[in-house]
Amino acid sequence: MSDTTNPLDDPTADPFEIAATAAADIARLTGVAQHDIALTLGSGWGKAADLVGETTVTIPATEVTGFSAPALAGHVGSLRSILTPKGKRVLVIGARTHYYEGHGVRRVVHSVRTAAATGATTMVLTNGAGGIKSTWTAGRPVLISDHINLTGDSPLEGATFIDLTDLYSTRLRDVARRVDPSLDEGVYCQFRGPQYETPAEVRMAKAIGGHIVGMSTALEAIAARQAGMEILGFSLITNMAAGIQTTPLSHHEVIEAGREAEPVISDLLARVIGEL
Ligand code: HPA
């Protein structure tokens, strides 16, 4: 994959200007001047956008300034514009750049900054993740109530002091629970990855208040807050975290759990977005 021309790799460039250019690309390529909601699809959530509404345009993410080709099978490399039955425009981001890819945090949060620049005021972040709570089993969607950023990095540059209270909006979590009262919630711990955690790291995550372990979302949520968006986060528990489940973790297992859960989480997500 040739990434040498990505403008975000120029340290003197302004990432917000690049996001504005990307948003203009999206407006031109979709014919939609402004989006209302953005939705990032993580592992297992790939099909979940299909029920949200009518897809009016699909564009390869590589045609939009600053986006990278997908690093991984199971991660869809496209952007879609969807019109919901209530007339809202949803920008679906199926092209997440992970921190573990090593391209830097500007690339990781570019989709979120671009979404904000398209006009979206709500950011829905989804992921596939490991579960810590003993009452959870693989295939279960849960709400993210808060996060612990264990990457040691931040999308904020310089002395940018931003409040992260109620980062994962209580209001939006209430909306989701009205759709599905059985939704549980938990604190998401973002590890750097790409290796899965050791059992000792999972015990640490539990000891410091974590319930979900994964490799995305926290850095994106910080950038979304910086951009003034309201955030809703969902994890699909694709496996119990290392050491909680006694069998070894595999990427194949994660993808399979996503595939099996797809109908249920697609329906859930469509109904929640319909209420936003
Ligand atoms: N840990 C980190 N990331 C993951 C996991 C996990 O157990 N499952 C799916 N993504």
Short mmCIF file of C-alpha atoms and ligand atoms in Angstrom, two decimals:
data_model
loop_
_atom_site.label_atom_id
_atom_site.label_comp_id
_atom_site.label_asym_id
_atom_site.label_seq_id
_atom_site.Cartn_x
_atom_site.Cartn_y
_atom_site.Cartn_z
CA MET A 1 0.00 0.00 0.00
CA SER A 2 1.48 3.32 -0.96
CA ASP A 3 0.82 5.90 1.71
CA THR A 4 3.63 8.24 0.90
CA THR A 5 1.32 10.89 -0.52
CA ASN A 6 -1.01 11.21 2.44
CA PRO A 7 -1.10 14.92 3.31
CA LEU A 8 -1.53 14.08 6.98
CA ASP A 9 2.03 12.76 7.01
CA ASP A 10 3.35 16.29 6.55
CA PRO A 11 3.92 17.46 10.14
CA THR A 12 3.61 21.11 9.11
CA ALA A 13 0.13 20.57 7.60
CA ASP A 14 -2.98 21.56 9.54
CA PRO A 15 -5.09 18.40 10.14
CA PHE A 16 -8.27 20.48 10.40
CA GLU A 17 -7.68 22.04 6.99
CA ILE A 18 -7.14 18.55 5.56
CA ALA A 19 -10.39 17.43 7.21
CA ALA A 20 -12.17 20.42 5.64
CA THR A 21 -10.80 19.43 2.22
CA ALA A 22 -11.95 15.83 2.82
CA ALA A 23 -15.42 17.07 3.76
CA ALA A 24 -15.55 19.08 0.53
CA ASP A 25 -14.55 15.90 -1.36
CA ILE A 26 -17.42 14.05 0.31
CA ALA A 27 -19.92 16.82 -0.49
CA ARG A 28 -18.80 16.76 -4.14
CA LEU A 29 -18.73 12.96 -4.49
CA THR A 30 -22.01 12.31 -2.65
CA GLY A 31 -23.91 15.40 -3.74
CA VAL A 32 -24.90 15.83 -0.09
CA ALA A 33 -23.86 19.24 1.20
CA GLN A 34 -24.22 18.41 4.86
CA HIS A 35 -24.46 15.26 6.97
CA ASP A 36 -26.17 15.09 10.36
CA ILE A 37 -24.81 11.90 11.92
CA ALA A 38 -21.57 9.98 11.37
CA LEU A 39 -21.22 6.26 12.03
CA THR A 40 -17.92 4.40 12.18
CA LEU A 41 -18.23 0.67 11.62
CA GLY A 42 -15.90 -1.61 13.57
CA SER A 43 -15.36 -5.37 13.32
CA GLY A 44 -18.68 -7.13 13.19
CA TRP A 45 -20.67 -4.01 12.40
CA GLY A 46 -19.94 -3.98 8.64
CA LYS A 47 -23.47 -4.81 7.53
CA ALA A 48 -25.13 -2.81 10.27
CA ALA A 49 -25.50 0.24 8.06
CA ASP A 50 -27.73 -1.56 5.59
CA LEU A 51 -30.86 -1.15 7.69
CA VAL A 52 -30.21 2.45 8.69
CA GLY A 53 -31.76 3.79 5.52
CA GLU A 54 -31.29 4.11 1.80
CA THR A 55 -27.67 4.27 0.67
CA THR A 56 -27.60 7.10 -1.84
CA VAL A 57 -23.89 6.98 -2.70
CA THR A 58 -20.92 4.74 -1.86
CA ILE A 59 -17.42 6.05 -2.43
CA PRO A 60 -14.05 4.34 -2.01
CA ALA A 61 -12.41 5.98 0.97
CA THR A 62 -9.23 6.36 -1.03
CA GLU A 63 -10.94 9.03 -3.15
CA VAL A 64 -11.25 11.27 -0.12
CA THR A 65 -8.30 13.41 0.97
CA GLY A 66 -6.29 11.93 3.82
CA PHE A 67 -8.00 8.53 4.00
CA SER A 68 -5.90 5.37 3.87
CA ALA A 69 -6.74 2.04 2.28
CA PRO A 70 -8.08 -0.46 4.83
CA ALA A 71 -5.38 -2.41 6.63
CA LEU A 72 -7.43 -5.47 7.31
CA ALA A 73 -9.85 -7.89 5.70
CA GLY A 74 -13.16 -7.49 7.53
CA HIS A 75 -12.72 -3.72 7.62
CA VAL A 76 -14.60 -2.11 4.75
CA GLY A 77 -12.79 0.66 2.92
CA SER A 78 -15.67 2.84 1.82
CA LEU A 79 -17.71 5.84 2.82
CA ARG A 80 -21.46 5.81 2.34
CA SER A 81 -24.10 8.45 2.46
CA ILE A 82 -27.40 7.17 3.82
CA LEU A 83 -30.77 8.86 3.96
CA THR A 84 -32.83 7.68 6.94
CA PRO A 85 -36.62 7.33 6.79
CA LYS A 86 -36.84 10.48 8.93
CA GLY A 87 -34.75 12.46 6.43
CA LYS A 88 -31.43 12.54 8.31
CA ARG A 89 -28.19 12.19 6.39
CA VAL A 90 -25.82 9.61 7.85
CA LEU A 91 -22.18 9.41 6.80
CA VAL A 92 -21.04 5.81 7.27
CA ILE A 93 -17.32 5.43 7.71
CA GLY A 94 -16.24 1.91 6.86
CA ALA A 95 -12.58 2.83 6.70
CA ARG A 96 -11.12 3.07 10.15
CA THR A 97 -7.39 3.64 10.54
CA HIS A 98 -6.15 1.91 13.68
CA TYR A 99 -3.50 3.28 15.96
CA TYR A 100 -1.58 0.00 15.75
CA GLU A 101 -0.99 0.62 12.03
CA GLY A 102 1.65 3.06 13.16
CA HIS A 103 0.69 5.98 10.87
CA GLY A 104 0.20 8.33 13.79
CA VAL A 105 -2.83 9.60 15.62
CA ARG A 106 -3.67 12.31 13.07
CA ARG A 107 -4.55 9.57 10.60
CA VAL A 108 -6.49 7.67 13.27
CA VAL A 109 -8.84 10.58 13.95
CA HIS A 110 -9.02 12.00 10.43
CA SER A 111 -12.38 10.32 9.72
CA VAL A 112 -13.87 11.85 12.86
CA ARG A 113 -12.57 15.33 12.05
CA THR A 114 -13.83 14.93 8.50
CA ALA A 115 -17.24 13.85 9.76
CA ALA A 116 -17.40 16.96 11.94
CA ALA A 117 -16.41 19.09 8.95
CA THR A 118 -19.28 17.61 6.91
CA GLY A 119 -21.60 19.09 9.53
CA ALA A 120 -22.27 15.94 11.57
CA THR A 121 -23.03 16.75 15.19
CA THR A 122 -23.46 13.17 16.38
CA MET A 123 -20.66 10.60 16.19
CA VAL A 124 -21.58 6.95 16.59
CA LEU A 125 -18.47 4.83 17.18
CA THR A 126 -18.70 1.03 17.02
CA ASN A 127 -16.10 -1.66 17.52
CA GLY A 128 -15.54 -5.33 18.16
CA ALA A 129 -13.90 -5.91 21.52
CA GLY A 130 -13.11 -8.33 24.30
CA GLY A 131 -15.42 -8.54 27.31
CA ILE A 132 -14.43 -8.59 30.95
CA LYS A 133 -17.77 -8.66 32.79
CA SER A 134 -18.56 -12.24 33.79
CA THR A 135 -22.23 -11.84 32.84
CA TRP A 136 -21.33 -11.18 29.17
CA THR A 137 -20.91 -13.71 26.39
CA ALA A 138 -19.61 -13.37 22.83
CA GLY A 139 -22.06 -11.82 20.40
CA ARG A 140 -23.48 -9.31 22.84
CA PRO A 141 -23.60 -5.59 22.01
CA VAL A 142 -22.93 -3.21 24.91
CA LEU A 143 -22.87 0.55 25.32
CA ILE A 144 -19.63 2.34 26.12
CA SER A 145 -20.13 4.45 29.24
CA ASP A 146 -16.60 5.87 29.49
CA HIS A 147 -13.07 4.99 28.46
CA ILE A 148 -9.52 4.56 29.71
CA ASN A 149 -6.99 5.58 27.08
CA LEU A 150 -4.02 3.24 27.50
CA THR A 151 -2.29 4.23 24.27
CA GLY A 152 -0.26 6.96 25.96
CA ASP A 153 -1.15 9.17 22.99
CA SER A 154 -3.72 11.85 22.22
CA PRO A 155 -5.17 13.50 19.13
CA LEU A 156 -4.89 16.85 20.87
CA GLU A 157 -1.80 18.83 20.06
CA GLY A 158 -0.27 21.47 22.28
CA ALA A 159 -1.91 22.84 25.40
CA THR A 160 -5.42 21.87 24.37
CA PHE A 161 -7.27 21.20 27.62
CA ILE A 162 -10.56 19.53 26.90
CA ASP A 163 -13.17 18.28 29.33
CA LEU A 164 -14.09 14.62 28.88
CA THR A 165 -16.92 14.45 31.42
CA ASP A 166 -19.92 12.60 29.93
CA LEU A 167 -17.82 11.88 26.82
CA TYR A 168 -20.15 9.03 25.85
CA SER A 169 -23.36 10.99 26.09
CA THR A 170 -25.73 9.93 28.86
CA ARG A 171 -28.56 11.32 26.76
CA LEU A 172 -27.68 9.14 23.77
CA ARG A 173 -27.17 6.08 25.97
CA ASP A 174 -30.67 6.66 27.34
CA VAL A 175 -31.98 6.81 23.77
CA ALA A 176 -30.27 3.48 23.02
CA ARG A 177 -31.69 1.89 26.16
CA ARG A 178 -35.17 3.02 25.25
CA VAL A 179 -34.72 1.02 22.04
CA ASP A 180 -33.26 -1.97 23.89
CA PRO A 181 -33.67 -1.90 27.69
CA SER A 182 -31.46 -4.99 28.01
CA LEU A 183 -28.36 -3.08 26.85
CA ASP A 184 -25.63 -3.21 29.47
CA GLU A 185 -22.74 -0.75 29.47
CA GLY A 186 -19.11 -0.65 30.44
CA VAL A 187 -15.82 1.22 30.44
CA TYR A 188 -13.75 0.69 27.30
CA CYS A 189 -9.96 0.37 27.59
CA GLN A 190 -8.07 1.20 24.42
CA PHE A 191 -4.82 -0.74 24.19
CA ARG A 192 -2.34 -0.05 21.44
CA GLY A 193 -2.46 -3.56 19.96
CA PRO A 194 -2.18 -5.20 17.51
CA GLN A 195 -1.41 -8.09 19.82
CA TYR A 196 -4.32 -9.08 22.02
CA GLU A 197 -3.84 -8.39 25.71
CA THR A 198 -2.13 -10.76 28.08
CA PRO A 199 -4.31 -12.16 30.89
CA ALA A 200 -2.32 -9.94 33.28
CA GLU A 201 -3.17 -6.86 31.20
CA VAL A 202 -6.82 -7.84 31.28
CA ARG A 203 -6.66 -8.22 35.08
CA MET A 204 -5.09 -4.76 35.20
CA ALA A 205 -7.85 -3.34 32.99
CA LYS A 206 -10.43 -4.85 35.32
CA ALA A 207 -8.63 -3.56 38.43
CA ILE A 208 -8.59 0.01 37.11
CA GLY A 209 -12.28 -0.03 36.27
CA GLY A 210 -12.41 -1.40 32.72
CA HIS A 211 -15.03 -3.78 31.36
CA ILE A 212 -14.17 -3.87 27.64
CA VAL A 213 -10.76 -4.19 25.94
CA GLY A 214 -10.06 -3.10 22.38
CA MET A 215 -7.77 -1.27 19.99
CA SER A 216 -9.82 1.71 18.79
CA THR A 217 -12.46 4.29 19.71
CA ALA A 218 -10.94 6.19 22.67
CA LEU A 219 -8.67 8.40 20.56
CA GLU A 220 -11.52 8.95 18.09
CA ALA A 221 -13.92 9.90 20.88
CA ILE A 222 -11.45 12.51 22.18
CA ALA A 223 -11.21 14.04 18.69
CA ALA A 224 -14.99 13.98 18.34
CA ARG A 225 -15.36 15.83 21.64
CA GLN A 226 -12.77 18.37 20.54
CA ALA A 227 -14.89 18.91 17.42
CA GLY A 228 -17.96 19.48 19.62
CA MET A 229 -19.82 16.33 18.62
CA GLU A 230 -22.11 14.26 20.84
CA ILE A 231 -20.84 10.69 21.04
CA LEU A 232 -22.51 7.31 21.23
CA GLY A 233 -20.27 4.23 21.55
CA PHE A 234 -21.13 0.57 21.03
CA SER A 235 -18.91 -2.47 21.47
CA LEU A 236 -19.80 -5.85 20.10
CA ILE A 237 -18.29 -8.34 22.53
CA THR A 238 -16.71 -10.73 20.03
CA ASN A 239 -14.90 -12.78 22.68
CA MET A 240 -14.26 -12.82 26.36
CA ALA A 241 -10.96 -11.06 27.06
CA ALA A 242 -7.73 -13.04 27.40
CA GLY A 243 -7.61 -15.04 30.62
CA ILE A 244 -11.36 -14.60 31.16
CA GLN A 245 -11.87 -17.00 28.31
CA THR A 246 -9.40 -19.83 28.76
CA THR A 247 -8.99 -20.68 25.07
CA PRO A 248 -6.58 -18.65 22.89
CA LEU A 249 -7.98 -15.62 21.04
CA SER A 250 -7.94 -15.52 17.27
CA HIS A 251 -8.80 -12.87 14.71
CA HIS A 252 -10.89 -15.52 12.95
CA GLU A 253 -13.00 -15.98 16.11
CA VAL A 254 -13.52 -12.22 16.32
CA ILE A 255 -14.71 -12.03 12.70
CA GLU A 256 -16.97 -15.08 13.13
CA ALA A 257 -18.61 -13.65 16.26
CA GLY A 258 -19.27 -10.48 14.30
CA ARG A 259 -20.82 -12.41 11.45
CA GLU A 260 -23.13 -14.32 13.75
CA ALA A 261 -24.21 -11.22 15.65
CA GLU A 262 -24.73 -9.19 12.49
CA PRO A 263 -28.53 -9.48 12.14
CA VAL A 264 -29.15 -8.54 15.78
CA ILE A 265 -26.73 -5.63 15.95
CA SER A 266 -27.78 -4.30 12.54
CA ASP A 267 -31.36 -4.11 13.70
CA LEU A 268 -30.33 -2.51 17.00
CA LEU A 269 -28.16 0.11 15.37
CA ALA A 270 -30.76 1.00 12.76
CA ARG A 271 -33.41 1.46 15.44
CA VAL A 272 -31.12 3.57 17.63
CA ILE A 273 -30.04 5.78 14.74
CA GLY A 274 -33.68 6.14 13.77
CA GLU A 275 -34.27 7.73 17.19
CA LEU A 276 -31.36 10.20 17.02
N1 HPA B 1 -8.85 -7.39 22.76
C1 HPA B 1 -8.58 -6.33 21.99
N2 HPA B 1 -9.22 -6.08 20.86
C2 HPA B 1 -10.18 -6.94 20.48
C3 HPA B 1 -10.51 -8.07 21.24
C4 HPA B 1 -9.80 -8.30 22.45
O1 HPA B 1 -10.04 -9.29 23.18
N3 HPA B 1 -11.51 -8.71 20.57
C5 HPA B 1 -11.77 -7.97 19.47
N4 HPA B 1 -10.97 -6.91 19.39
#
